[in-house]
Coordinates of C-alpha atoms and ligand atoms in Angstrom, one line a residue:
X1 CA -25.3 5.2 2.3
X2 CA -22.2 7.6 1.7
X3 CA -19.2 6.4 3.3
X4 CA -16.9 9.4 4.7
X5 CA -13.1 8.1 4.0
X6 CA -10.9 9.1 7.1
X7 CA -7.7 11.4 5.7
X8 CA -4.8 10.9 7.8
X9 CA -1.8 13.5 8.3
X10 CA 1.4 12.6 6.6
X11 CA 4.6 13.6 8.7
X12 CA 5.2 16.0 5.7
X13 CA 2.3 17.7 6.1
X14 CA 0.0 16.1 3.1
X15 CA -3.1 13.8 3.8
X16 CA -3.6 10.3 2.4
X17 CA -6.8 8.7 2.6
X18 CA -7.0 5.8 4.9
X19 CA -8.5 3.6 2.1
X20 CA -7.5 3.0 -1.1
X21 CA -7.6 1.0 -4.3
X22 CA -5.0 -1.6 -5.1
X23 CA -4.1 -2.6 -8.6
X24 CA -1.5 -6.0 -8.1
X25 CA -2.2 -8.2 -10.3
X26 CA -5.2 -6.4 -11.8
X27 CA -4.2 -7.3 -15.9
X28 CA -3.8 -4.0 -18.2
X29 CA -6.7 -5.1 -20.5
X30 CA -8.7 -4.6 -17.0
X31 CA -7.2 -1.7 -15.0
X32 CA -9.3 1.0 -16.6
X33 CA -12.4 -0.9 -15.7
X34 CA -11.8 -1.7 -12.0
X35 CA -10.4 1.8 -11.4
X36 CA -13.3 3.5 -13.4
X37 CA -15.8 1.1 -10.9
X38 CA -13.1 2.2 -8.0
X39 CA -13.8 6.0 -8.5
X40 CA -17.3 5.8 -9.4
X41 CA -18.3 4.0 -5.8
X42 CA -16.2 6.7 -4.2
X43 CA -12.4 6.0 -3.5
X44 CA -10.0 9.0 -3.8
X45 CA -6.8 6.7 -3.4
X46 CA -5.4 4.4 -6.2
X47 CA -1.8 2.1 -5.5
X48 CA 0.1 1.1 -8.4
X49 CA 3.7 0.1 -8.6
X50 CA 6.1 0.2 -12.0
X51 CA 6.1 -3.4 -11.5
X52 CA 2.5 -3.8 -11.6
X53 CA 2.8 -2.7 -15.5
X54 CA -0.6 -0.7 -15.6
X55 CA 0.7 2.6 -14.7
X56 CA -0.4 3.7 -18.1
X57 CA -4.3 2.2 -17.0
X58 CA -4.3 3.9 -14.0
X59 CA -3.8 7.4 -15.1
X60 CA -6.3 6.9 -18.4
X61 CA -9.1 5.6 -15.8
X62 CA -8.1 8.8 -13.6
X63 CA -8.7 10.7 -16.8
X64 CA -11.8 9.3 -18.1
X65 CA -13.4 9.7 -14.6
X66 CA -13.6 13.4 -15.4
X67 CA -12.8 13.9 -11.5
X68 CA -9.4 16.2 -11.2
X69 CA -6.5 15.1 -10.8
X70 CA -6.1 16.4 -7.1
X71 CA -9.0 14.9 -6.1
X72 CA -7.3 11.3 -6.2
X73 CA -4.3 10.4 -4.4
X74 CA -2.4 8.0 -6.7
X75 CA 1.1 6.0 -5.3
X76 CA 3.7 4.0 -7.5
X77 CA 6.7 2.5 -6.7
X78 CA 10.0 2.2 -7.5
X79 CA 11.3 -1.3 -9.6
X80 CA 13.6 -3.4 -7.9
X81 CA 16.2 -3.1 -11.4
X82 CA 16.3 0.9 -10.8
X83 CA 18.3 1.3 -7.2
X84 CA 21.0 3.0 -8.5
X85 CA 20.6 7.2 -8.7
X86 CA 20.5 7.7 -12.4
X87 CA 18.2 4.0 -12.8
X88 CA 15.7 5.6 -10.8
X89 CA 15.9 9.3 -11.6
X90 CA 15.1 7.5 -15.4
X91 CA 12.4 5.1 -13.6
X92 CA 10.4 7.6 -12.0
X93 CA 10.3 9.6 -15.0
X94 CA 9.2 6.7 -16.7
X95 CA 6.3 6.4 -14.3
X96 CA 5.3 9.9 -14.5
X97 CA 5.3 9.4 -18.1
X98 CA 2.9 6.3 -18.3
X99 CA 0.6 7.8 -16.1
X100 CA 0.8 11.5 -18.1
X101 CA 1.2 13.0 -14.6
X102 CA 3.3 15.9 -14.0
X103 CA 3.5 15.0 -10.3
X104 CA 2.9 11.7 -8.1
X105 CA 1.4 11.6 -4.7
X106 CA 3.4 9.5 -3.2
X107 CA 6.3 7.7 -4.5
X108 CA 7.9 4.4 -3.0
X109 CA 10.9 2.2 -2.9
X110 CA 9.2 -0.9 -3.4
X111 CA 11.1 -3.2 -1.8
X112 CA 14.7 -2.3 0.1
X113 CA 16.8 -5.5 -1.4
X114 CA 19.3 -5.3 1.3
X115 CA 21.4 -8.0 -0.5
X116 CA 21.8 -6.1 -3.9
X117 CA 23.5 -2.9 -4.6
X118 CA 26.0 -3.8 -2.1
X119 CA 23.3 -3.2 0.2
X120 CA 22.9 0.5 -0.3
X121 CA 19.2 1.6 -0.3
X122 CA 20.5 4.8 1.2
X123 CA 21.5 6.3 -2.0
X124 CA 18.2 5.4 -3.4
X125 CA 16.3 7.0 -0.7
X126 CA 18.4 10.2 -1.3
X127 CA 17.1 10.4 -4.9
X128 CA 13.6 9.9 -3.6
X129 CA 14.3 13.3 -1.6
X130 CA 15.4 15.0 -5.0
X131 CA 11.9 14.2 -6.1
X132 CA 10.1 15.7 -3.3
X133 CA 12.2 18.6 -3.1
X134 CA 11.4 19.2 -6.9
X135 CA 7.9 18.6 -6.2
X136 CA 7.6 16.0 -8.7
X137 CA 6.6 13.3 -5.8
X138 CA 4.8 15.4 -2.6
X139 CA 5.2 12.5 -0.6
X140 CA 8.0 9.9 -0.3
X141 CA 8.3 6.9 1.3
X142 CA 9.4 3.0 1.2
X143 CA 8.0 0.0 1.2
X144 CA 8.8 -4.0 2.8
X145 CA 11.1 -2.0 5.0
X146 CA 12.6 -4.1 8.2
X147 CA 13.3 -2.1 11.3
X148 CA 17.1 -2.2 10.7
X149 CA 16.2 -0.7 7.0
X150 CA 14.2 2.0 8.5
X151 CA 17.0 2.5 11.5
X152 CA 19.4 2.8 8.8
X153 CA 17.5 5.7 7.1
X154 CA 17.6 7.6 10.4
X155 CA 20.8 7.5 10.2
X156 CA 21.9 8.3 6.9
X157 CA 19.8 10.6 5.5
X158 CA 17.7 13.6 6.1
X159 CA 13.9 13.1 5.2
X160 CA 11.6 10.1 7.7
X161 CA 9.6 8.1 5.2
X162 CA 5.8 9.2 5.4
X163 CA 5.0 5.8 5.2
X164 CA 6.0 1.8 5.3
X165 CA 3.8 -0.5 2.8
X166 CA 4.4 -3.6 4.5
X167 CA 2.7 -7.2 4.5
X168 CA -0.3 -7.1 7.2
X169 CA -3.1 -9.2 7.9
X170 CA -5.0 -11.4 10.7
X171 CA -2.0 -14.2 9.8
X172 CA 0.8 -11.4 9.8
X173 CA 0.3 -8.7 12.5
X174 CA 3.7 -7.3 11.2
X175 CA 3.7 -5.8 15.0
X176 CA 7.9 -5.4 15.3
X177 CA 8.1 -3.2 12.4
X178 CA 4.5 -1.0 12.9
X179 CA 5.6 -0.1 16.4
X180 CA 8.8 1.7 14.9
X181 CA 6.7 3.1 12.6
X182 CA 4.4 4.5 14.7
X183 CA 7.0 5.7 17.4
X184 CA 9.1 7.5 14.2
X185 CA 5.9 9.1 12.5
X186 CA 5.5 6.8 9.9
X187 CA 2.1 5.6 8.8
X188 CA 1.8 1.6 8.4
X189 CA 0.2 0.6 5.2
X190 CA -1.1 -3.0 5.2
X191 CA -0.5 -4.9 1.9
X192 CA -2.4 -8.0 1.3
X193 CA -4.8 -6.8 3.8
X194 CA -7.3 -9.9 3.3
X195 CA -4.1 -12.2 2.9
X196 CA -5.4 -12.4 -0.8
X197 CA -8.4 -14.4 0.6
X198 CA -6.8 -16.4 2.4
X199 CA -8.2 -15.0 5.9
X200 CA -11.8 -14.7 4.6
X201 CA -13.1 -18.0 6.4
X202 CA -10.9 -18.4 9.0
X203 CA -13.5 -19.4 11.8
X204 CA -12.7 -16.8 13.7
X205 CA -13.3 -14.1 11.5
X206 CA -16.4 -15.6 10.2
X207 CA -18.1 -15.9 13.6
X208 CA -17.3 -12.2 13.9
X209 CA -18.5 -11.5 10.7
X210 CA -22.0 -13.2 11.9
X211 CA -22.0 -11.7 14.9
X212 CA -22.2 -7.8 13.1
X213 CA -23.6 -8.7 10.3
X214 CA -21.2 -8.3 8.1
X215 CA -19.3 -10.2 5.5
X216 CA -15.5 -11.7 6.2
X217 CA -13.8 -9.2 4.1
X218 CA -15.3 -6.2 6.1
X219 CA -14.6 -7.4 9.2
X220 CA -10.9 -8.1 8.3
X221 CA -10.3 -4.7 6.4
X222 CA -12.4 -2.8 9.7
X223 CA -9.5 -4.6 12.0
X224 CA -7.3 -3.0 9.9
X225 CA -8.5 0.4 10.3
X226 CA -9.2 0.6 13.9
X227 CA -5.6 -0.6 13.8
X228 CA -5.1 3.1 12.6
X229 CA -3.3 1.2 9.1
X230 CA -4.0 2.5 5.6
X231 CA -5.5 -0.1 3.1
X232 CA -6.1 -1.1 -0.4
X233 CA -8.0 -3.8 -0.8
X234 CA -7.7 -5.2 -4.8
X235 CA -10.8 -6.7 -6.9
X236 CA -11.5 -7.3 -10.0
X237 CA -15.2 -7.6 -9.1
X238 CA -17.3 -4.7 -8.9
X239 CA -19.9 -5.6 -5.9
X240 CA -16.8 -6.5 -4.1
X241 CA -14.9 -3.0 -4.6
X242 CA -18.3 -1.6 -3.3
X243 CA -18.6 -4.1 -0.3
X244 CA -14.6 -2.9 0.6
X245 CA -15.3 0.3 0.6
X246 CA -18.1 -0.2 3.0
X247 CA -16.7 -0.6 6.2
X248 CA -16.8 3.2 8.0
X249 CA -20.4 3.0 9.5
X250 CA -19.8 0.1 12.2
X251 CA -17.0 -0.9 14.4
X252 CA -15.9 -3.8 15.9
X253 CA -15.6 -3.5 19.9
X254 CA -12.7 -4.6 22.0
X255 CA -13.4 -8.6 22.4
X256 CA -13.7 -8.2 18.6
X257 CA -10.8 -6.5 17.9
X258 CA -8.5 -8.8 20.3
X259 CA -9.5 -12.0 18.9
X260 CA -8.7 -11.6 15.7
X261 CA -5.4 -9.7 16.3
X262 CA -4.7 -13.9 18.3
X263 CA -4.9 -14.9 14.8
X264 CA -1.2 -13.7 14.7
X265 CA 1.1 -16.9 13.3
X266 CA 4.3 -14.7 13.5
X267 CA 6.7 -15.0 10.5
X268 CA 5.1 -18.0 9.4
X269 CA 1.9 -15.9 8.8
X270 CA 3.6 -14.4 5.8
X271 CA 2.1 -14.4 2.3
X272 CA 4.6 -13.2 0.4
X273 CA 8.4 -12.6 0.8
X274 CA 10.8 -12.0 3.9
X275 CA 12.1 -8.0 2.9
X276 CA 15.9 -9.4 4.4
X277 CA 16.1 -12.1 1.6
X278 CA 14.1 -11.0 -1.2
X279 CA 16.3 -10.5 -4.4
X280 CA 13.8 -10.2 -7.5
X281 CA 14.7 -8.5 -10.2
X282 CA 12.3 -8.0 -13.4
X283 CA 14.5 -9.2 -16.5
Ligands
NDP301 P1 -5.8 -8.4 -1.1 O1 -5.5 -8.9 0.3 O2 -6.3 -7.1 -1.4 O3 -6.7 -9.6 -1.8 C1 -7.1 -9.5 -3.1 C2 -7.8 -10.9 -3.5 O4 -8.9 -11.0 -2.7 C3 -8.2 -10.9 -4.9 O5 -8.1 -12.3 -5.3 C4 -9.7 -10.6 -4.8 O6 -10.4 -11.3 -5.8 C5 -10.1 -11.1 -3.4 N1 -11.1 -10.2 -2.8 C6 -11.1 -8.9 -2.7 N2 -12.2 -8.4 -2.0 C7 -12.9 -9.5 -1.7 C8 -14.1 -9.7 -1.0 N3 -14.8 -8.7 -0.5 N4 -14.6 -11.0 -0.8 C9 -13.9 -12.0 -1.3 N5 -12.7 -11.9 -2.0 C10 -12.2 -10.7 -2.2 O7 -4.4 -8.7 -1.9 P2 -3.3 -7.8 -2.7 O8 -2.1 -8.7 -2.7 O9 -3.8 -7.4 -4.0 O10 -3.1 -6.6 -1.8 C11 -3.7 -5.3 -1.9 C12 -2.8 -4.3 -2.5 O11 -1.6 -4.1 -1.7 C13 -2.3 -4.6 -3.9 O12 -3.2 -4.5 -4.9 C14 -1.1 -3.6 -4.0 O13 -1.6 -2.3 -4.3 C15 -0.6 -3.7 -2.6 N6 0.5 -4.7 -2.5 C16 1.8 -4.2 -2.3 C17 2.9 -5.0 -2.1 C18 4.2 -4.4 -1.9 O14 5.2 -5.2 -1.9 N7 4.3 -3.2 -1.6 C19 2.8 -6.5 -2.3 C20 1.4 -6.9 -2.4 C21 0.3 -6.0 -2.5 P3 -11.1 -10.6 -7.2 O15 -10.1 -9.5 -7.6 O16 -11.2 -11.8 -8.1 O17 -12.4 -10.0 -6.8

């Protein structure tokens, strides 16, 4: 059956699809492949990062699709070696380069680094504007942003990030940081949203999963979106890209909903990083 993708306003005005496509860790010698299989069972919405190194893939899959390029809404991100202005004014060209784009979607910092740089992810963020205003990036936004990042922001500079990419998942509610985000008109969007597996037979899940009739991963990424989070589940594997994409024609009711939002472990839920230490730097 055809599966009709929410699209949720942006606080600039554009729309993003709730669901997208994620490309970490898909290898270059795949990307065309998995985004090809991506667009062909229907999703509009493809996240890449600089650091992912399969920019290039991304855009020559968009390509070969034949669909236009404003029919998909395609993210990257900022590296963590390009904070300062004239590093990311020469990044995100970069970017627009590999992809052969003359404008991005959305553009990130990827990860705020608040001990690098002296600290100053303000300065970076004010580049980010540049782009927008230039229409080069029609949405900006960050990425692994704490609440004191994002306070900072509102401080310092003029535009609100449309959204915050941040770690989320049954194990990591992330709850702190999507409050502010929904109280400042930001949209959450949950990275790792099936903890890279990790959640997919959690007893919990799996009875619920039973209960519908429907399999681990669907149940975890439909929490998500009745959440009111945007998504991008990654595979490799093409009846799994279909099987993610599949989760807009049932819902999960209240009982449902609660018990696995108890799966919460707090901070140590986490699958990746804390965004107040993390310091890598690509060489
Ligand atoms: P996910 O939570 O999406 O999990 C991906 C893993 O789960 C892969 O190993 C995949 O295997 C497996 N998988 C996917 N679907 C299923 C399924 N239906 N059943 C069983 N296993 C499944 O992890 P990611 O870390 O990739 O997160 C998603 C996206 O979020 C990334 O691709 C990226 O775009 C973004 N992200 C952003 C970060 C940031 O700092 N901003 C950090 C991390 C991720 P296989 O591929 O072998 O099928």
């Amino acid at each position: 059956m055809a599966h009709t993708i929410p699209n949720f306003s942006l606080n600039d005005g554009n729309t993003i699809p709730q669901l997208g496509f994620g490309v970490f860790q898909i290898e270059p010698k795949d990307t065309v492949r998995a985004v090809r299989t991506a667009l062909d069972v229907g999703y509009r919405h493809i996240d890449t990062a600089e650091m992912y190194g399969n920019e290039a893939e991304v855009g020559q899959a968009i390509r070969e699709s034949g669909l236009d390029r404003g029919d998909v809404f395609v993210t990257s991100k900022l590296n963590n070696g390009f904070h300062r202005p004239d590093d990311a004014r020469k990044a995100f060209e970069q970017t627009l380069a590999a992809l052969k784009f003359d404008y991005l979607d959305l553009f990130l910092i990827h990860w705020p680094l608040p001990t690098l740089y002296d600290g100053d992810f303000v300065s970076t963020w004010k580049v980010l504007e540049e782009f927008q205003r230039d229409g080069l990036a029609r949405s900006i936004g960050v990425s692994n942003f704490q609440v004191a990042h994002l306070e900072r922001l509102a401080a310092e500079a003029q535009v609100v990030p449309a959204v915050n990419q941040v770690e989320a998942h049954p194990y990591f509610g992330n709850e702190e940081v999507r409050a502010y985000d929904k109280t400042h008109n930001i949209l959450t969007e949950g990275w790792s949203p099936i903890a890279q597996g990790r959640v997919l037979d959690d007893p919990t899940v799996v009875d619920i999963a039973e209960q519908v009739g429907r399999t681990p991963a669907q149940v975890t990424l439909r929490w998500h979106v009745q959440r009111g989070d945007i998504v991008f589940p990654k595979s490799v594997t093409p009846k799994r890209i279909e099987e993610n994409f599949a989760i807009f024609d049932f819902e999960l009711d209240d009982a449902a909903m609660d018990r696995i939002t108890a799966l919460d472990r707090g901070e140590a839920g986490r699958q990746g990083p804390n965004p107040d230490t993390f310091d890598y730097v690509p060489s």
